[in-house]
Amino acid sequence: WDDYICLVEFAYNNSWHASIKCAPFEILYGRKCRAPICWDQVGERVIEGPEMIEVTNAKVAVAKEKLKEAHTRQKSYADKHRRSLEFQPGDHVFLKVSPARGVRRFGIKGKLSSRFIGPFEILDRVGEVSYRLALPPQLSHVHNVFHVSLLRGYKYHPLHVIFISTRSDLYRFILRRRT
């Protein structure tokens, strides 16, 4: 596929981009690119020398302005789905797991497995949006730092805690009950 990389680059540089509202080639050179289809149409050069530099700098300034506008627009769309959560060390949280990916996580696989496991205690804050959790020994193979989007707050109550080690006992209990 490396034989076609120049054609891919040509197509990318001549396609319309929503962020800058034109093609990158137009921003850089101030005109539309002459594709192989229109090579028989020969035109005159209008801008030369210092004028070309001024026009190019003006186009670059316009492109930067449009990129800033696109950035704020895209940020506003992304922020609609965000929720601001802050936890303190000692708080308890549920951890979100994603069984839909088809990856065996935490010993359970399938669509009907629980979406959140825990609760786990927060040990400390790592960076702006990550927290270190106190995971049980059964989850020692999992890294214990998680992004805030994977956590859900929990008001701790000692009667609600279900230890992970009881899951194997639960399977045996169900099997005994069926027979």
PDB file of C-alpha atoms in Angstrom:
ATOM      1  CA  TRP A   1       0.000   0.000   0.000  1.00  0.00           C
ATOM      2  CA  ASP A   2       3.036   2.218   0.312  1.00  0.00           C
ATOM      3  CA  ASP A   3       2.985   2.647  -3.492  1.00  0.00           C
ATOM      4  CA  TYR A   4      -0.238   4.636  -3.147  1.00  0.00           C
ATOM      5  CA  ILE A   5       0.726   6.867  -0.214  1.00  0.00           C
ATOM      6  CA  CYS A   6       1.392   9.836  -2.509  1.00  0.00           C
ATOM      7  CA  LEU A   7      -2.125   9.540  -3.959  1.00  0.00           C
ATOM      8  CA  VAL A   8      -3.619   9.327  -0.472  1.00  0.00           C
ATOM      9  CA  GLU A   9      -1.695  12.443   0.551  1.00  0.00           C
ATOM     10  CA  PHE A  10      -2.847  14.249  -2.591  1.00  0.00           C
ATOM     11  CA  ALA A  11      -6.484  13.341  -1.898  1.00  0.00           C
ATOM     12  CA  TYR A  12      -6.208  14.393   1.749  1.00  0.00           C
ATOM     13  CA  ASN A  13      -4.630  17.772   0.960  1.00  0.00           C
ATOM     14  CA  ASN A  14      -7.250  18.538  -1.697  1.00  0.00           C
ATOM     15  CA  SER A  15     -10.345  17.454   0.202  1.00  0.00           C
ATOM     16  CA  TRP A  16     -12.597  19.887   2.042  1.00  0.00           C
ATOM     17  CA  HIS A  17     -12.004  20.001   5.818  1.00  0.00           C
ATOM     18  CA  ALA A  18     -14.807  21.035   8.147  1.00  0.00           C
ATOM     19  CA  SER A  19     -12.407  22.587  10.650  1.00  0.00           C
ATOM     20  CA  ILE A  20     -10.844  25.118   8.266  1.00  0.00           C
ATOM     21  CA  LYS A  21     -13.789  25.286   5.832  1.00  0.00           C
ATOM     22  CA  CYS A  22     -11.619  24.581   2.763  1.00  0.00           C
ATOM     23  CA  ALA A  23      -8.828  22.307   1.554  1.00  0.00           C
ATOM     24  CA  PRO A  24      -5.351  22.526   3.158  1.00  0.00           C
ATOM     25  CA  PHE A  25      -3.827  23.115  -0.287  1.00  0.00           C
ATOM     26  CA  GLU A  26      -6.010  26.214  -0.749  1.00  0.00           C
ATOM     27  CA  ILE A  27      -4.891  27.601   2.603  1.00  0.00           C
ATOM     28  CA  LEU A  28      -1.244  27.032   1.820  1.00  0.00           C
ATOM     29  CA  TYR A  29      -1.130  28.230  -1.790  1.00  0.00           C
ATOM     30  CA  GLY A  30      -4.189  30.487  -2.041  1.00  0.00           C
ATOM     31  CA  ARG A  31      -5.721  28.641  -4.979  1.00  0.00           C
ATOM     32  CA  LYS A  32      -7.324  25.322  -5.805  1.00  0.00           C
ATOM     33  CA  CYS A  33      -4.968  22.533  -6.749  1.00  0.00           C
ATOM     34  CA  ARG A  34      -4.821  21.555 -10.373  1.00  0.00           C
ATOM     35  CA  ALA A  35      -5.611  17.864 -10.386  1.00  0.00           C
ATOM     36  CA  PRO A  36      -4.438  15.627 -13.250  1.00  0.00           C
ATOM     37  CA  ILE A  37      -7.890  16.052 -14.831  1.00  0.00           C
ATOM     38  CA  CYS A  38      -7.394  19.786 -15.380  1.00  0.00           C
ATOM     39  CA  TRP A  39      -3.692  19.829 -16.292  1.00  0.00           C
ATOM     40  CA  ASP A  40      -4.496  20.877 -19.831  1.00  0.00           C
ATOM     41  CA  GLN A  41      -5.861  24.213 -18.536  1.00  0.00           C
ATOM     42  CA  VAL A  42      -2.829  26.476 -18.246  1.00  0.00           C
ATOM     43  CA  GLY A  43      -3.198  29.788 -16.410  1.00  0.00           C
ATOM     44  CA  GLU A  44      -0.979  32.732 -15.572  1.00  0.00           C
ATOM     45  CA  ARG A  45       0.758  33.320 -12.287  1.00  0.00           C
ATOM     46  CA  VAL A  46      -0.756  36.341 -10.667  1.00  0.00           C
ATOM     47  CA  ILE A  47       0.989  36.622  -7.299  1.00  0.00           C
ATOM     48  CA  GLU A  48       4.767  36.560  -7.018  1.00  0.00           C
ATOM     49  CA  GLY A  49       7.396  37.528  -4.473  1.00  0.00           C
ATOM     50  CA  PRO A  50       6.542  39.376  -1.235  1.00  0.00           C
ATOM     51  CA  GLU A  51       2.861  39.620  -2.143  1.00  0.00           C
ATOM     52  CA  MET A  52       2.647  35.833  -2.135  1.00  0.00           C
ATOM     53  CA  ILE A  53       4.179  35.702   1.352  1.00  0.00           C
ATOM     54  CA  GLU A  54       1.662  38.244   2.667  1.00  0.00           C
ATOM     55  CA  VAL A  55      -1.267  36.388   1.121  1.00  0.00           C
ATOM     56  CA  THR A  56       0.008  33.080   2.501  1.00  0.00           C
ATOM     57  CA  ASN A  57       0.424  34.550   5.992  1.00  0.00           C
ATOM     58  CA  ALA A  58      -3.112  35.942   5.820  1.00  0.00           C
ATOM     59  CA  LYS A  59      -4.438  32.518   4.782  1.00  0.00           C
ATOM     60  CA  VAL A  60      -2.549  30.827   7.631  1.00  0.00           C
ATOM     61  CA  ALA A  61      -4.050  33.336  10.091  1.00  0.00           C
ATOM     62  CA  VAL A  62      -7.532  32.577   8.737  1.00  0.00           C
ATOM     63  CA  ALA A  63      -6.866  28.840   9.043  1.00  0.00           C
ATOM     64  CA  LYS A  64      -5.729  29.237  12.666  1.00  0.00           C
ATOM     65  CA  GLU A  65      -8.830  31.268  13.479  1.00  0.00           C
ATOM     66  CA  LYS A  66     -11.104  28.647  11.914  1.00  0.00           C
ATOM     67  CA  LEU A  67      -9.295  25.872  13.768  1.00  0.00           C
ATOM     68  CA  LYS A  68      -9.883  27.714  17.059  1.00  0.00           C
ATOM     69  CA  GLU A  69     -13.583  28.048  16.207  1.00  0.00           C
ATOM     70  CA  ALA A  70     -13.769  24.352  15.323  1.00  0.00           C
ATOM     71  CA  HIS A  71     -11.979  23.456  18.557  1.00  0.00           C
ATOM     72  CA  THR A  72     -14.463  25.382  20.703  1.00  0.00           C
ATOM     73  CA  ARG A  73     -17.411  23.932  18.762  1.00  0.00           C
ATOM     74  CA  GLN A  74     -16.124  20.366  19.121  1.00  0.00           C
ATOM     75  CA  LYS A  75     -15.305  20.955  22.801  1.00  0.00           C
ATOM     76  CA  SER A  76     -18.857  22.123  23.472  1.00  0.00           C
ATOM     77  CA  TYR A  77     -20.205  18.914  21.900  1.00  0.00           C
ATOM     78  CA  ALA A  78     -17.837  16.770  23.970  1.00  0.00           C
ATOM     79  CA  ASP A  79     -18.607  18.616  27.203  1.00  0.00           C
ATOM     80  CA  LYS A  80     -22.315  17.822  26.904  1.00  0.00           C
ATOM     81  CA  HIS A  81     -21.534  14.196  27.787  1.00  0.00           C
ATOM     82  CA  ARG A  82     -19.120  14.970  30.609  1.00  0.00           C
ATOM     83  CA  ARG A  83     -19.967  15.109  34.247  1.00  0.00           C
ATOM     84  CA  SER A  84     -17.717  16.703  36.800  1.00  0.00           C
ATOM     85  CA  LEU A  85     -16.904  14.231  39.545  1.00  0.00           C
ATOM     86  CA  GLU A  86     -14.459  14.638  42.365  1.00  0.00           C
ATOM     87  CA  PHE A  87     -13.689  12.087  45.013  1.00  0.00           C
ATOM     88  CA  GLN A  88     -11.689  12.297  48.215  1.00  0.00           C
ATOM     89  CA  PRO A  89      -9.337   9.632  49.590  1.00  0.00           C
ATOM     90  CA  GLY A  90     -11.414   7.282  51.712  1.00  0.00           C
ATOM     91  CA  ASP A  91     -14.526   7.557  49.506  1.00  0.00           C
ATOM     92  CA  HIS A  92     -15.952   4.381  48.024  1.00  0.00           C
ATOM     93  CA  VAL A  93     -16.729   3.972  44.324  1.00  0.00           C
ATOM     94  CA  PHE A  94     -17.938   1.387  41.860  1.00  0.00           C
ATOM     95  CA  LEU A  95     -15.660   0.535  38.939  1.00  0.00           C
ATOM     96  CA  LYS A  96     -17.145   0.260  35.454  1.00  0.00           C
ATOM     97  CA  VAL A  97     -16.218  -2.805  33.411  1.00  0.00           C
ATOM     98  CA  SER A  98     -17.062  -3.300  29.769  1.00  0.00           C
ATOM     99  CA  PRO A  99     -18.197  -6.839  28.975  1.00  0.00           C
ATOM    100  CA  ALA A 100     -19.493  -5.806  25.536  1.00  0.00           C
ATOM    101  CA  ARG A 101     -15.955  -5.687  24.140  1.00  0.00           C
ATOM    102  CA  GLY A 102     -15.787  -9.463  24.223  1.00  0.00           C
ATOM    103  CA  VAL A 103     -12.660  -9.342  26.344  1.00  0.00           C
ATOM    104  CA  ARG A 104     -12.511 -11.516  29.408  1.00  0.00           C
ATOM    105  CA  ARG A 105     -12.305  -9.047  32.294  1.00  0.00           C
ATOM    106  CA  PHE A 106     -12.138  -9.867  35.956  1.00  0.00           C
ATOM    107  CA  GLY A 107     -13.003 -13.496  35.248  1.00  0.00           C
ATOM    108  CA  ILE A 108     -16.453 -12.835  33.767  1.00  0.00           C
ATOM    109  CA  LYS A 109     -17.468 -12.674  30.128  1.00  0.00           C
ATOM    110  CA  GLY A 110     -20.811 -11.844  28.572  1.00  0.00           C
ATOM    111  CA  LYS A 111     -23.455  -9.213  28.020  1.00  0.00           C
ATOM    112  CA  LEU A 112     -25.340 -10.076  31.169  1.00  0.00           C
ATOM    113  CA  SER A 113     -22.428  -9.683  33.555  1.00  0.00           C
ATOM    114  CA  SER A 114     -22.468  -6.708  35.884  1.00  0.00           C
ATOM    115  CA  ARG A 115     -21.424  -3.333  34.481  1.00  0.00           C
ATOM    116  CA  PHE A 116     -19.992  -2.086  37.764  1.00  0.00           C
ATOM    117  CA  ILE A 117     -17.989  -3.983  40.348  1.00  0.00           C
ATOM    118  CA  GLY A 118     -17.027  -2.977  43.817  1.00  0.00           C
ATOM    119  CA  PRO A 119     -17.290  -0.905  45.907  1.00  0.00           C
ATOM    120  CA  PHE A 120     -13.607  -0.042  46.242  1.00  0.00           C
ATOM    121  CA  GLU A 121     -11.943   2.537  48.446  1.00  0.00           C
ATOM    122  CA  ILE A 122     -10.079   5.451  46.865  1.00  0.00           C
ATOM    123  CA  LEU A 123      -6.502   5.594  48.115  1.00  0.00           C
ATOM    124  CA  ASP A 124      -5.413   8.856  46.493  1.00  0.00           C
ATOM    125  CA  ARG A 125      -5.795  11.137  43.500  1.00  0.00           C
ATOM    126  CA  VAL A 126      -3.349  10.695  40.627  1.00  0.00           C
ATOM    127  CA  GLY A 127      -3.278  13.730  38.353  1.00  0.00           C
ATOM    128  CA  GLU A 128      -6.370  15.760  37.533  1.00  0.00           C
ATOM    129  CA  VAL A 129      -8.851  13.038  36.565  1.00  0.00           C
ATOM    130  CA  SER A 130      -7.443   9.707  37.788  1.00  0.00           C
ATOM    131  CA  TYR A 131      -7.716   7.881  41.078  1.00  0.00           C
ATOM    132  CA  ARG A 132      -5.874   4.965  42.685  1.00  0.00           C
ATOM    133  CA  LEU A 133      -8.196   2.308  44.095  1.00  0.00           C
ATOM    134  CA  ALA A 134      -7.650  -0.314  46.783  1.00  0.00           C
ATOM    135  CA  LEU A 135      -8.289  -3.466  44.754  1.00  0.00           C
ATOM    136  CA  PRO A 136      -8.578  -6.903  46.397  1.00  0.00           C
ATOM    137  CA  PRO A 137      -5.844  -9.517  45.848  1.00  0.00           C
ATOM    138  CA  GLN A 138      -7.994 -11.296  43.235  1.00  0.00           C
ATOM    139  CA  LEU A 139      -7.582  -8.246  40.982  1.00  0.00           C
ATOM    140  CA  SER A 140      -3.837  -7.875  41.499  1.00  0.00           C
ATOM    141  CA  HIS A 141      -3.245  -8.382  37.757  1.00  0.00           C
ATOM    142  CA  VAL A 142      -5.212  -5.171  37.016  1.00  0.00           C
ATOM    143  CA  HIS A 143      -3.566  -1.747  37.231  1.00  0.00           C
ATOM    144  CA  ASN A 144      -5.114   0.129  40.148  1.00  0.00           C
ATOM    145  CA  VAL A 145      -5.309   3.655  38.613  1.00  0.00           C
ATOM    146  CA  PHE A 146      -8.554   4.521  36.800  1.00  0.00           C
ATOM    147  CA  HIS A 147      -9.987   7.546  34.983  1.00  0.00           C
ATOM    148  CA  VAL A 148     -12.892   9.316  36.671  1.00  0.00           C
ATOM    149  CA  SER A 149     -15.213   8.363  33.784  1.00  0.00           C
ATOM    150  CA  LEU A 150     -14.916   4.703  34.873  1.00  0.00           C
ATOM    151  CA  LEU A 151     -15.967   5.439  38.448  1.00  0.00           C
ATOM    152  CA  ARG A 152     -19.385   5.899  40.019  1.00  0.00           C
ATOM    153  CA  GLY A 153     -19.881   7.278  43.498  1.00  0.00           C
ATOM    154  CA  TYR A 154     -21.062   5.044  46.316  1.00  0.00           C
ATOM    155  CA  LYS A 155     -22.199   5.836  49.839  1.00  0.00           C
ATOM    156  CA  TYR A 156     -20.473   3.243  51.951  1.00  0.00           C
ATOM    157  CA  HIS A 157     -22.499   0.921  54.152  1.00  0.00           C
ATOM    158  CA  PRO A 158     -20.859  -2.189  55.705  1.00  0.00           C
ATOM    159  CA  LEU A 159     -23.850  -4.435  54.960  1.00  0.00           C
ATOM    160  CA  HIS A 160     -23.652  -3.781  51.211  1.00  0.00           C
ATOM    161  CA  VAL A 161     -20.147  -5.128  50.677  1.00  0.00           C
ATOM    162  CA  ILE A 162     -19.977  -8.360  48.683  1.00  0.00           C
ATOM    163  CA  PHE A 163     -16.501  -9.803  48.671  1.00  0.00           C
ATOM    164  CA  ILE A 164     -15.251 -11.104  45.341  1.00  0.00           C
ATOM    165  CA  SER A 165     -14.070 -14.353  46.936  1.00  0.00           C
ATOM    166  CA  THR A 166     -17.723 -15.322  47.549  1.00  0.00           C
ATOM    167  CA  ARG A 167     -18.426 -15.561  43.812  1.00  0.00           C
ATOM    168  CA  SER A 168     -16.919 -19.043  43.541  1.00  0.00           C
ATOM    169  CA  ASP A 169     -19.085 -20.092  46.495  1.00  0.00           C
ATOM    170  CA  LEU A 170     -22.116 -18.630  44.720  1.00  0.00           C
ATOM    171  CA  TYR A 171     -21.580 -20.882  41.678  1.00  0.00           C
ATOM    172  CA  ARG A 172     -21.347 -23.966  43.906  1.00  0.00           C
ATOM    173  CA  PHE A 173     -24.489 -22.914  45.764  1.00  0.00           C
ATOM    174  CA  ILE A 174     -26.445 -22.555  42.509  1.00  0.00           C
ATOM    175  CA  LEU A 175     -25.238 -25.918  41.207  1.00  0.00           C
ATOM    176  CA  ARG A 176     -26.204 -27.658  44.469  1.00  0.00           C
ATOM    177  CA  ARG A 177     -29.609 -26.032  44.372  1.00  0.00           C
ATOM    178  CA  ARG A 178     -30.339 -27.279  40.831  1.00  0.00           C
ATOM    179  CA  THR A 179     -29.540 -30.906  41.638  1.00  0.00           C
TER     180      THR A 179
END
